[in-house]
Coordinates of C-alpha atoms in Angstrom, one line a residue:
X300 CA 81.9 -59.9 -28.1
X301 CA 81.2 -59.9 -24.2
X302 CA 80.5 -56.4 -22.9
X303 CA 81.1 -57.2 -19.3
X304 CA 83.9 -54.9 -17.5
X305 CA 85.8 -55.8 -14.5
X306 CA 87.0 -53.0 -12.3
X307 CA 89.7 -53.3 -9.5
X308 CA 89.3 -50.6 -6.8
X309 CA 92.4 -50.9 -4.7
X310 CA 91.7 -48.5 -1.8
X311 CA 93.3 -47.4 1.5
X312 CA 91.6 -49.8 3.7
X313 CA 90.1 -52.5 1.4
X314 CA 90.2 -53.9 -2.1
X315 CA 86.9 -54.1 -4.1
X316 CA 86.3 -55.7 -7.4
X317 CA 83.1 -55.0 -9.3
X318 CA 81.8 -56.5 -12.5
X319 CA 79.7 -54.0 -14.6
X320 CA 77.2 -55.2 -17.0
X321 CA 76.8 -53.6 -20.5
X322 CA 74.2 -51.3 -19.2
X323 CA 76.8 -50.1 -16.5
X324 CA 74.6 -51.7 -13.6
X325 CA 76.6 -53.7 -11.2
X326 CA 76.4 -57.5 -12.0
X327 CA 78.6 -58.8 -9.1
X328 CA 81.3 -57.6 -6.5
X329 CA 83.6 -58.7 -3.9
X330 CA 85.3 -56.8 -1.2
X331 CA 88.2 -57.5 1.4
X332 CA 89.6 -55.3 4.0
X333 CA 93.3 -55.5 4.9
X334 CA 95.6 -54.7 7.7
X335 CA 96.7 -51.0 8.6
X336 CA 100.1 -50.9 10.3
X337 CA 101.3 -47.8 12.2
X338 CA 105.0 -48.4 13.3
X339 CA 105.5 -45.1 14.7
X340 CA 103.5 -41.7 15.2
X341 CA 102.7 -40.4 11.7
X342 CA 103.9 -43.5 10.0
X343 CA 101.4 -45.9 8.0
X344 CA 102.1 -48.9 6.1
X345 CA 100.5 -51.9 4.2
X346 CA 101.8 -55.2 3.4
X347 CA 101.8 -55.6 -0.5
X348 CA 101.5 -59.2 -0.2
X349 CA 98.3 -58.9 1.8
X350 CA 96.9 -56.4 -0.7
X351 CA 97.8 -58.7 -3.6
X352 CA 96.0 -61.6 -1.8
X353 CA 93.0 -59.3 -1.3
X354 CA 92.9 -58.4 -5.2
X355 CA 92.9 -62.0 -6.2
X356 CA 90.2 -62.9 -3.6
X357 CA 88.0 -60.0 -4.6
X358 CA 88.2 -60.7 -8.2
X359 CA 87.2 -64.3 -8.0
X360 CA 84.5 -63.4 -5.5
X361 CA 83.1 -60.8 -8.0
X362 CA 83.1 -63.2 -10.8
X363 CA 81.2 -65.9 -8.7
X364 CA 78.8 -63.2 -7.5
X365 CA 78.1 -62.3 -11.3
X366 CA 77.9 -65.9 -12.1
X367 CA 80.4 -65.4 -14.8
X368 CA 83.9 -66.5 -15.7
X369 CA 87.0 -64.7 -16.9
X370 CA 86.2 -65.4 -20.5
X371 CA 83.0 -63.3 -20.0
X372 CA 85.0 -60.3 -19.4
X373 CA 86.2 -58.0 -22.1
X374 CA 88.7 -56.0 -20.1
X375 CA 90.0 -54.9 -16.8
X376 CA 90.1 -51.5 -15.4
X377 CA 92.3 -50.6 -12.4
X378 CA 92.0 -47.7 -10.1
X379 CA 94.0 -47.4 -6.9
X380 CA 95.0 -45.3 -3.8
X381 CA 97.5 -42.9 -5.2
X382 CA 101.0 -42.0 -3.9
X383 CA 101.3 -45.2 -1.8
X384 CA 105.0 -46.2 -2.8
X385 CA 106.6 -49.7 -3.0
X386 CA 109.7 -51.1 -4.4
X387 CA 110.1 -54.8 -5.3
X388 CA 112.6 -57.3 -6.7
X389 CA 112.3 -57.6 -10.4
X390 CA 113.4 -61.2 -10.5
X391 CA 110.9 -62.4 -7.7
X392 CA 108.4 -59.8 -7.5
X393 CA 108.8 -59.5 -3.7
X394 CA 108.6 -56.1 -2.0
X395 CA 111.8 -55.1 -0.2
X396 CA 109.7 -53.4 2.4
X397 CA 106.0 -52.7 3.4
X398 CA 104.3 -50.1 1.2
X399 CA 104.6 -46.7 2.6
X400 CA 101.0 -45.2 2.5
X401 CA 100.1 -41.9 1.1
X402 CA 99.0 -40.7 4.6
X403 CA 102.5 -41.5 5.9
X404 CA 104.6 -38.5 7.2
X405 CA 108.0 -39.9 8.0
X406 CA 109.6 -37.7 5.3
X407 CA 108.4 -34.4 6.7
X408 CA 111.9 -33.5 7.8
X409 CA 113.3 -34.2 4.3
X410 CA 110.4 -32.1 2.6
X411 CA 111.3 -29.2 5.0
X412 CA 115.0 -29.5 4.2
X413 CA 114.3 -29.3 0.5
X414 CA 112.0 -26.3 0.9
X415 CA 114.5 -24.5 3.2
X416 CA 117.1 -25.0 0.3
X417 CA 114.7 -23.3 -2.1
X418 CA 113.7 -26.2 -4.3
X419 CA 109.7 -25.9 -3.9
X420 CA 109.4 -23.3 -6.6
X421 CA 111.0 -25.6 -9.5
X422 CA 109.2 -28.7 -8.1
X423 CA 105.9 -27.1 -8.0
X424 CA 106.5 -25.5 -11.6
X425 CA 107.3 -29.0 -13.1
X426 CA 104.9 -31.2 -11.2
X427 CA 102.1 -29.0 -10.0
X428 CA 102.8 -30.3 -6.3
X429 CA 104.1 -29.2 -3.1
X430 CA 107.1 -30.5 -1.2
X431 CA 105.0 -32.8 1.2
X432 CA 105.5 -36.1 2.6
X433 CA 102.0 -37.1 0.8
X434 CA 103.7 -37.7 -2.5
X435 CA 105.8 -40.7 -3.6
X436 CA 109.2 -39.0 -4.6
X437 CA 110.4 -38.8 -0.9
X438 CA 108.8 -42.0 0.0
X439 CA 111.2 -43.6 -2.7
X440 CA 114.3 -41.9 -1.3
X441 CA 113.5 -43.1 2.2
X442 CA 113.1 -46.8 1.1
X443 CA 116.5 -46.6 -1.1
X444 CA 118.2 -44.9 2.1
X445 CA 116.9 -47.1 4.7
X446 CA 116.6 -50.5 3.2
X447 CA 119.8 -52.3 3.2
X448 CA 121.4 -52.6 -0.2
X449 CA 118.3 -51.1 -1.9
X450 CA 120.1 -48.1 -3.6
X451 CA 122.9 -50.3 -4.9
X452 CA 120.4 -52.6 -6.3
X453 CA 118.2 -50.0 -7.7
X454 CA 121.1 -48.5 -9.7
X455 CA 121.9 -51.9 -11.0
X456 CA 118.3 -52.2 -12.5
X457 CA 117.5 -55.0 -10.0
X458 CA 114.5 -53.0 -8.6
X459 CA 111.3 -51.5 -9.7
X460 CA 109.3 -48.7 -8.2
X461 CA 105.7 -48.5 -8.4
X462 CA 102.4 -47.0 -6.9
X463 CA 99.9 -49.8 -6.3
X464 CA 98.5 -49.8 -9.8
X465 CA 102.2 -50.6 -11.1
X466 CA 102.7 -53.4 -8.6
X467 CA 99.1 -54.8 -9.6
X468 CA 99.9 -54.7 -13.2
X469 CA 103.3 -56.4 -12.5
X470 CA 101.6 -59.3 -10.4
X471 CA 98.7 -59.8 -12.8
X472 CA 100.9 -60.1 -16.0
X473 CA 103.4 -62.3 -14.4
X474 CA 106.0 -59.4 -14.3
X475 CA 105.9 -58.9 -18.1
X476 CA 104.6 -55.3 -17.7
X477 CA 106.2 -52.6 -15.5
X478 CA 103.8 -49.6 -16.4
X479 CA 101.7 -46.8 -14.9
X480 CA 99.4 -44.2 -16.4
X481 CA 99.8 -40.4 -16.4
X482 CA 97.5 -39.8 -13.5
X483 CA 99.6 -41.9 -11.1
X484 CA 103.0 -40.8 -12.5
X485 CA 101.8 -37.2 -12.0
X486 CA 101.6 -37.7 -8.1
X487 CA 105.2 -38.8 -7.7
X488 CA 107.1 -35.4 -7.6
X489 CA 109.2 -37.0 -10.3
X490 CA 106.9 -36.4 -13.5
X491 CA 106.8 -33.2 -15.5
X492 CA 103.1 -32.7 -16.1
X493 CA 103.8 -30.1 -19.0
X494 CA 106.0 -32.3 -21.0
X495 CA 104.5 -35.5 -19.9
X496 CA 107.7 -37.4 -19.0
X497 CA 109.9 -38.3 -16.1
X498 CA 111.9 -35.3 -15.3
X499 CA 115.7 -35.9 -15.0
X500 CA 116.3 -32.7 -12.8
X501 CA 113.8 -33.9 -10.3
X502 CA 115.3 -37.4 -10.3
X503 CA 118.5 -35.9 -9.4
X504 CA 117.1 -33.8 -6.8
X505 CA 115.4 -36.8 -5.1
X506 CA 118.3 -39.1 -5.7
X507 CA 116.1 -41.5 -7.7
X508 CA 117.5 -44.0 -10.3
X509 CA 115.7 -43.9 -13.5
X510 CA 116.1 -47.6 -13.8
X511 CA 113.5 -47.9 -11.2
X512 CA 110.7 -46.3 -13.1
X513 CA 107.7 -47.6 -15.1
X514 CA 106.6 -46.7 -18.5
X515 CA 103.9 -44.0 -18.6
X516 CA 100.8 -44.8 -20.5
X517 CA 97.6 -43.0 -21.4
X518 CA 94.7 -43.9 -19.0
X519 CA 92.9 -46.0 -21.6
X520 CA 95.8 -47.9 -23.2
X521 CA 97.2 -51.6 -23.2
X522 CA 98.6 -52.6 -20.0
X523 CA 99.0 -56.2 -21.0
X524 CA 97.0 -59.4 -20.0
X525 CA 96.5 -61.4 -16.9
X526 CA 98.1 -64.8 -16.4
X527 CA 95.6 -67.2 -17.4
X528 CA 96.0 -69.5 -14.5
X529 CA 95.0 -66.5 -12.1
X530 CA 91.4 -66.4 -12.9
X531 CA 90.8 -69.2 -15.6
X532 CA 91.6 -67.2 -18.7
X533 CA 93.8 -64.2 -19.9
X534 CA 91.9 -60.8 -19.5
X535 CA 93.3 -57.7 -21.1
X536 CA 94.0 -54.8 -18.7
X537 CA 92.9 -51.7 -20.8
X538 CA 92.4 -48.9 -18.1
X539 CA 94.2 -47.4 -15.3
X540 CA 93.8 -44.2 -13.3
X541 CA 94.4 -43.2 -9.7
X542 CA 91.4 -43.4 -7.6
X543 CA 90.4 -39.5 -7.6
X544 CA 90.9 -39.2 -11.4
X545 CA 89.0 -42.5 -11.9
X546 CA 86.2 -40.8 -9.9
X547 CA 86.2 -37.7 -11.9
X548 CA 85.7 -39.8 -15.1
X549 CA 83.1 -42.0 -13.2
X550 CA 81.3 -38.7 -12.3
X551 CA 81.4 -37.7 -15.9
X552 CA 83.3 -34.4 -15.4
X553 CA 84.6 -34.2 -18.8
X554 CA 83.9 -30.5 -19.4
X555 CA 85.9 -27.6 -18.1
X556 CA 84.5 -26.2 -14.8
X557 CA 82.7 -29.5 -13.5
X558 CA 83.6 -30.5 -10.1
X559 CA 83.5 -33.5 -8.1
X560 CA 84.5 -34.6 -4.4
X561 CA 85.0 -38.0 -3.2
X562 CA 84.4 -38.8 0.6
X563 CA 86.4 -42.0 1.5
X564 CA 89.2 -42.4 4.0
X565 CA 90.1 -38.6 2.9
X566 CA 88.2 -36.4 0.9
X567 CA 89.5 -35.0 -2.5
X568 CA 87.8 -32.3 -4.7
X569 CA 88.7 -32.0 -8.4
X570 CA 87.9 -29.4 -10.8
X571 CA 88.4 -30.0 -14.3
X572 CA 90.2 -27.1 -15.9
X573 CA 90.5 -28.7 -19.5
X574 CA 93.8 -27.9 -21.5
X575 CA 94.4 -25.0 -19.2
X576 CA 97.2 -25.8 -16.7
X577 CA 96.4 -23.5 -13.9
X578 CA 99.1 -22.7 -11.3
X579 CA 97.4 -22.4 -7.9
X580 CA 98.2 -19.3 -5.9
X581 CA 96.2 -20.8 -2.9
X582 CA 98.2 -23.9 -2.3
X583 CA 96.1 -26.3 -4.3
X584 CA 97.6 -28.9 -6.5
X585 CA 97.7 -28.7 -10.3
X586 CA 97.3 -32.2 -11.8
X587 CA 96.6 -34.4 -14.7
X588 CA 92.9 -35.2 -14.6
X589 CA 93.2 -37.8 -17.2
X590 CA 95.1 -38.5 -20.6
X591 CA 93.2 -39.9 -23.3
X592 CA 94.4 -40.5 -27.1
X593 CA 97.6 -38.6 -26.1
X594 CA 95.6 -35.6 -25.1
X595 CA 96.0 -34.3 -21.6
X596 CA 93.3 -32.7 -19.6
X597 CA 94.3 -30.7 -16.3
X598 CA 92.6 -30.2 -13.0
X599 CA 92.9 -28.3 -9.7
X600 CA 92.7 -30.6 -6.7
X601 CA 92.3 -30.0 -3.0
X602 CA 93.3 -33.0 -0.7
X603 CA 92.0 -33.5 2.9
X604 CA 93.7 -36.3 4.4
X605 CA 90.9 -37.6 7.0
X606 CA 87.2 -37.7 6.0
X607 CA 85.8 -41.3 6.7
X608 CA 88.7 -42.0 8.6
X609 CA 87.4 -39.7 11.3
X610 CA 84.2 -41.7 11.3
X611 CA 86.4 -44.9 11.7
X612 CA 88.1 -43.3 14.7
X613 CA 84.8 -42.7 16.3
X614 CA 83.9 -46.4 15.7
X615 CA 87.2 -48.1 16.4
X616 CA 88.9 -45.6 18.8
X617 CA 86.3 -44.1 20.9
X618 CA 83.8 -46.9 20.3
X619 CA 81.1 -44.6 20.1
X620 CA 79.1 -46.6 17.5
X621 CA 79.4 -50.1 16.4
X622 CA 79.0 -49.3 12.7
X623 CA 79.9 -46.3 10.6
X624 CA 76.5 -45.9 9.3
X625 CA 75.2 -45.2 12.9
X626 CA 77.1 -41.7 13.0
X627 CA 74.8 -39.7 11.0
X628 CA 71.5 -40.8 13.3
X629 CA 73.8 -40.1 16.2
X630 CA 74.7 -36.7 14.9
X631 CA 71.1 -35.8 14.6
X632 CA 70.5 -36.2 18.3
X633 CA 73.2 -33.5 19.3
X634 CA 72.4 -30.6 21.2
X635 CA 72.0 -27.8 18.4
X636 CA 73.1 -25.0 21.1
X637 CA 76.6 -26.4 21.4
X638 CA 79.5 -25.3 19.1
X639 CA 81.7 -28.2 19.0
X640 CA 84.5 -28.2 16.2
X641 CA 86.6 -31.1 15.2
X642 CA 89.9 -30.5 13.3
X643 CA 90.9 -34.0 12.2
X644 CA 94.4 -33.4 11.7
X645 CA 95.5 -37.0 12.6
X646 CA 98.2 -37.0 10.0
X647 CA 98.6 -33.4 9.5
X648 CA 96.6 -31.0 7.5
X649 CA 96.4 -31.0 3.7
X650 CA 95.2 -28.3 1.4
X651 CA 95.0 -25.4 1.6
X652 CA 97.1 -25.5 4.7
X653 CA 99.6 -28.2 4.2
X654 CA 101.1 -28.5 7.8
X655 CA 102.4 -31.9 8.2
X656 CA 103.2 -31.4 12.0
X657 CA 99.6 -30.4 12.8
X658 CA 97.6 -32.8 14.9
X659 CA 93.9 -33.4 15.5
X660 CA 91.9 -31.4 18.1
X661 CA 88.3 -30.9 19.3
X662 CA 87.1 -27.4 20.5
X663 CA 84.3 -26.2 22.3
X664 CA 83.6 -29.0 24.7
X665 CA 81.5 -28.4 27.7
X666 CA 80.3 -30.6 30.6
X667 CA 77.0 -31.4 28.4
X668 CA 79.2 -32.6 25.3
X669 CA 78.7 -36.2 24.6
X670 CA 79.0 -38.8 21.8
X671 CA 76.2 -37.1 19.6
X672 CA 78.2 -33.8 19.7
X673 CA 81.5 -35.4 18.8
X674 CA 80.0 -37.5 15.9
X675 CA 78.4 -34.4 14.6
X676 CA 81.6 -32.3 14.8
X677 CA 83.4 -35.0 12.9
X678 CA 80.8 -35.0 10.0
X679 CA 80.8 -31.2 9.9
X680 CA 84.4 -31.1 9.7
X681 CA 84.5 -32.9 6.4
X682 CA 82.1 -30.2 5.1
X683 CA 84.0 -27.3 6.3
X684 CA 87.2 -28.6 4.8
X685 CA 85.5 -28.9 1.5
X686 CA 84.3 -25.3 1.8
X687 CA 88.0 -24.3 2.3
X688 CA 89.0 -26.2 -1.0
X689 CA 86.3 -24.7 -3.1
X690 CA 86.9 -21.3 -2.0
X691 CA 90.6 -21.6 -3.1
X692 CA 89.4 -23.1 -6.3
X693 CA 87.1 -20.1 -6.9
X694 CA 90.1 -17.8 -6.3
X695 CA 92.5 -19.7 -8.6
X696 CA 90.2 -20.3 -11.6
X697 CA 87.7 -17.5 -12.5
X698 CA 86.6 -19.4 -15.4
X699 CA 84.9 -22.1 -13.3
X700 CA 81.5 -20.3 -13.1
X701 CA 78.8 -21.4 -10.6
X702 CA 79.5 -24.6 -8.6
X703 CA 77.6 -27.7 -8.6
X704 CA 79.4 -30.2 -6.6
X705 CA 79.1 -33.9 -7.7
X706 CA 79.7 -36.1 -4.7
X707 CA 80.6 -39.8 -4.2
X708 CA 82.2 -42.2 -1.7
X709 CA 80.9 -44.1 1.4
X710 CA 80.0 -40.8 3.4
X711 CA 77.7 -39.4 0.8
X712 CA 74.9 -42.0 1.7
X713 CA 74.3 -39.8 4.6
X714 CA 71.5 -37.4 3.8
X715 CA 72.2 -35.3 7.0
X716 CA 76.0 -34.9 5.9
X717 CA 75.0 -33.9 2.3
X718 CA 72.4 -31.5 3.4
X719 CA 75.0 -29.7 5.9
X720 CA 77.5 -29.8 2.9
X721 CA 75.1 -28.0 0.7
X722 CA 74.4 -25.4 3.3
X723 CA 78.0 -24.8 4.3
X724 CA 79.0 -24.5 0.6
X725 CA 75.7 -22.4 -0.3
X726 CA 75.8 -24.5 -3.4
X727 CA 73.8 -27.4 -4.8
X728 CA 75.1 -31.0 -4.1
X729 CA 74.4 -33.8 -6.6
X730 CA 74.5 -37.5 -5.5
X731 CA 74.5 -40.0 -8.4
X732 CA 72.5 -43.1 -8.9
X733 CA 75.7 -45.0 -9.0
X734 CA 77.8 -44.2 -6.0
X735 CA 80.7 -46.5 -7.0
X736 CA 82.0 -43.8 -9.5
X737 CA 85.7 -44.7 -8.9
X738 CA 85.2 -48.1 -10.0
X739 CA 83.0 -47.0 -12.8
X740 CA 85.7 -44.5 -14.0
X741 CA 88.3 -47.4 -14.3
X742 CA 85.5 -49.6 -16.0
X743 CA 84.7 -46.9 -18.5
X744 CA 88.3 -46.5 -19.3
X745 CA 88.7 -50.2 -20.0
X746 CA 85.4 -50.5 -21.8
X747 CA 86.2 -47.5 -24.0
X748 CA 89.5 -48.9 -25.1
X749 CA 88.0 -52.3 -25.6
X750 CA 85.5 -50.7 -28.0
X751 CA 82.6 -52.0 -25.9
X752 CA 81.4 -48.9 -24.0
X753 CA 80.3 -45.6 -25.5
X754 CA 82.8 -42.4 -25.9
X755 CA 82.9 -39.8 -23.3
X756 CA 80.0 -37.9 -24.6
X757 CA 77.6 -40.7 -24.6
X758 CA 78.9 -41.8 -21.3
X759 CA 78.4 -38.4 -19.8
X760 CA 74.9 -38.3 -21.1
X761 CA 74.0 -41.5 -19.2
X762 CA 75.1 -40.0 -15.9
X763 CA 72.1 -40.0 -13.5
X764 CA 71.4 -38.1 -10.6
X765 CA 69.8 -39.8 -7.4
X766 CA 69.1 -36.6 -5.5
X767 CA 70.0 -32.8 -5.4
X768 CA 70.7 -31.0 -2.1
X769 CA 69.9 -27.5 -2.1
X770 CA 71.2 -25.1 0.5
X771 CA 68.6 -24.2 3.1
X772 CA 70.8 -22.4 5.8
X773 CA 70.3 -18.7 6.6
X774 CA 73.4 -16.6 5.6
X775 CA 73.9 -15.3 9.0
X776 CA 73.9 -18.9 10.6
X777 CA 76.4 -19.9 7.7
X778 CA 78.6 -17.1 8.5
X779 CA 78.7 -17.8 12.3
X780 CA 79.4 -21.4 11.8
X781 CA 82.3 -20.9 9.3
X782 CA 83.8 -18.2 11.6
X783 CA 84.0 -20.6 14.4
X784 CA 85.6 -23.4 12.1
X785 CA 88.2 -20.8 10.9
X786 CA 89.1 -20.0 14.2
X787 CA 89.4 -23.7 15.2
X788 CA 91.8 -24.1 12.4
X789 CA 93.9 -21.3 13.4
X790 CA 94.3 -22.7 16.9
X791 CA 95.2 -26.1 15.5
X792 CA 97.9 -24.6 13.3
X793 CA 99.4 -22.6 16.2
X794 CA 99.5 -25.3 18.5

């Protein structure tokens, strides 16, 4: 039996497909960016048809790159940008509107209204989430209320809701399967993470018809097979997880207390709490880390909306660099005597502040400040925000013990950034050999379900570290820098 696994990693700015060999090395890949739409301030959309086209292109490119055919692939694993919401016609598969992206803030007013009415406590108890535009539930309501005829058609069972994973499963299987996994379901504001089912009271609260919803499966499960004509042969889809959950798996954070942080468009820190459903007192999220063989593992998560996106802004908006990778070397040339702070609240602030109305700011500029100081502030901001998340996690879950942070995502290739992260956390930071941990996690789910990859224990033992960054900064210097960051955040929240 073939042991090659194909991972589809459908992200916020691009789609990547990676073929993993039996030894978990990368045999071939394909990647394609797609258009970001910003119809109004705080609104972010994607064209679902463009996303689907990028997936087909990336898969075909990955197979060609690996010099393999669809018949050589044992299974597909899918991982996706979470919370991004779309509704499509069950008869045609055509979306009724652009996808509303997780970063989108258009439902901030509705969330505020629900909070004011006293609903956040019960929502948080059932879902582990907060009433914030980040999540899918209010996005669904917006689509039903604003697309002509949508609500009536949804109630008649003519429409289907899904996060990106569900839409891809639908398209890949030719409309035969409408399903999601427990991790993606747990990010909708509609799923009870304790009972592991869609919650009728929450559906009623957000006015979402049950007829819209997909079936919820384990992360390693049978999600149908692809249409043979797509890639030349039918391939089973056997693994699905939201991107941060897949990265947690790819980093082999299977034991309670293990912690990972992914640095992509945003930054997401996830702490495995095992069977312990920890309810945060510090405005973190309680979420399903993964569900395997019917057993749910929980996690605490801190979500930062802007990480790599700040570097993209420096490249595309300010045009200070031509390529993102130039930001680190530019930061190295910054004047160390300047104390410039960037609070990258371009689409609001996530955990632990949850201020949808906050907007980005730069503090401490002088006549001598220039591109290097701004680049440095952007990279440092990611590290400061990570520290805020970890401090909240330590307060919420005392059983966590000593922190060693496993990192992944595009930004971790920068040694300078990772060293500053270790310094400001005052904790070791481990960078793995395989940086494509999100895709690797999806691949493991599919490979495990297919019976061609090892179980969690053996997979965890194969995790390999590329480099460990140990903290070197003096305690007094760390304290001074953190104090300046805290002041910058407070000023941003008050502005």
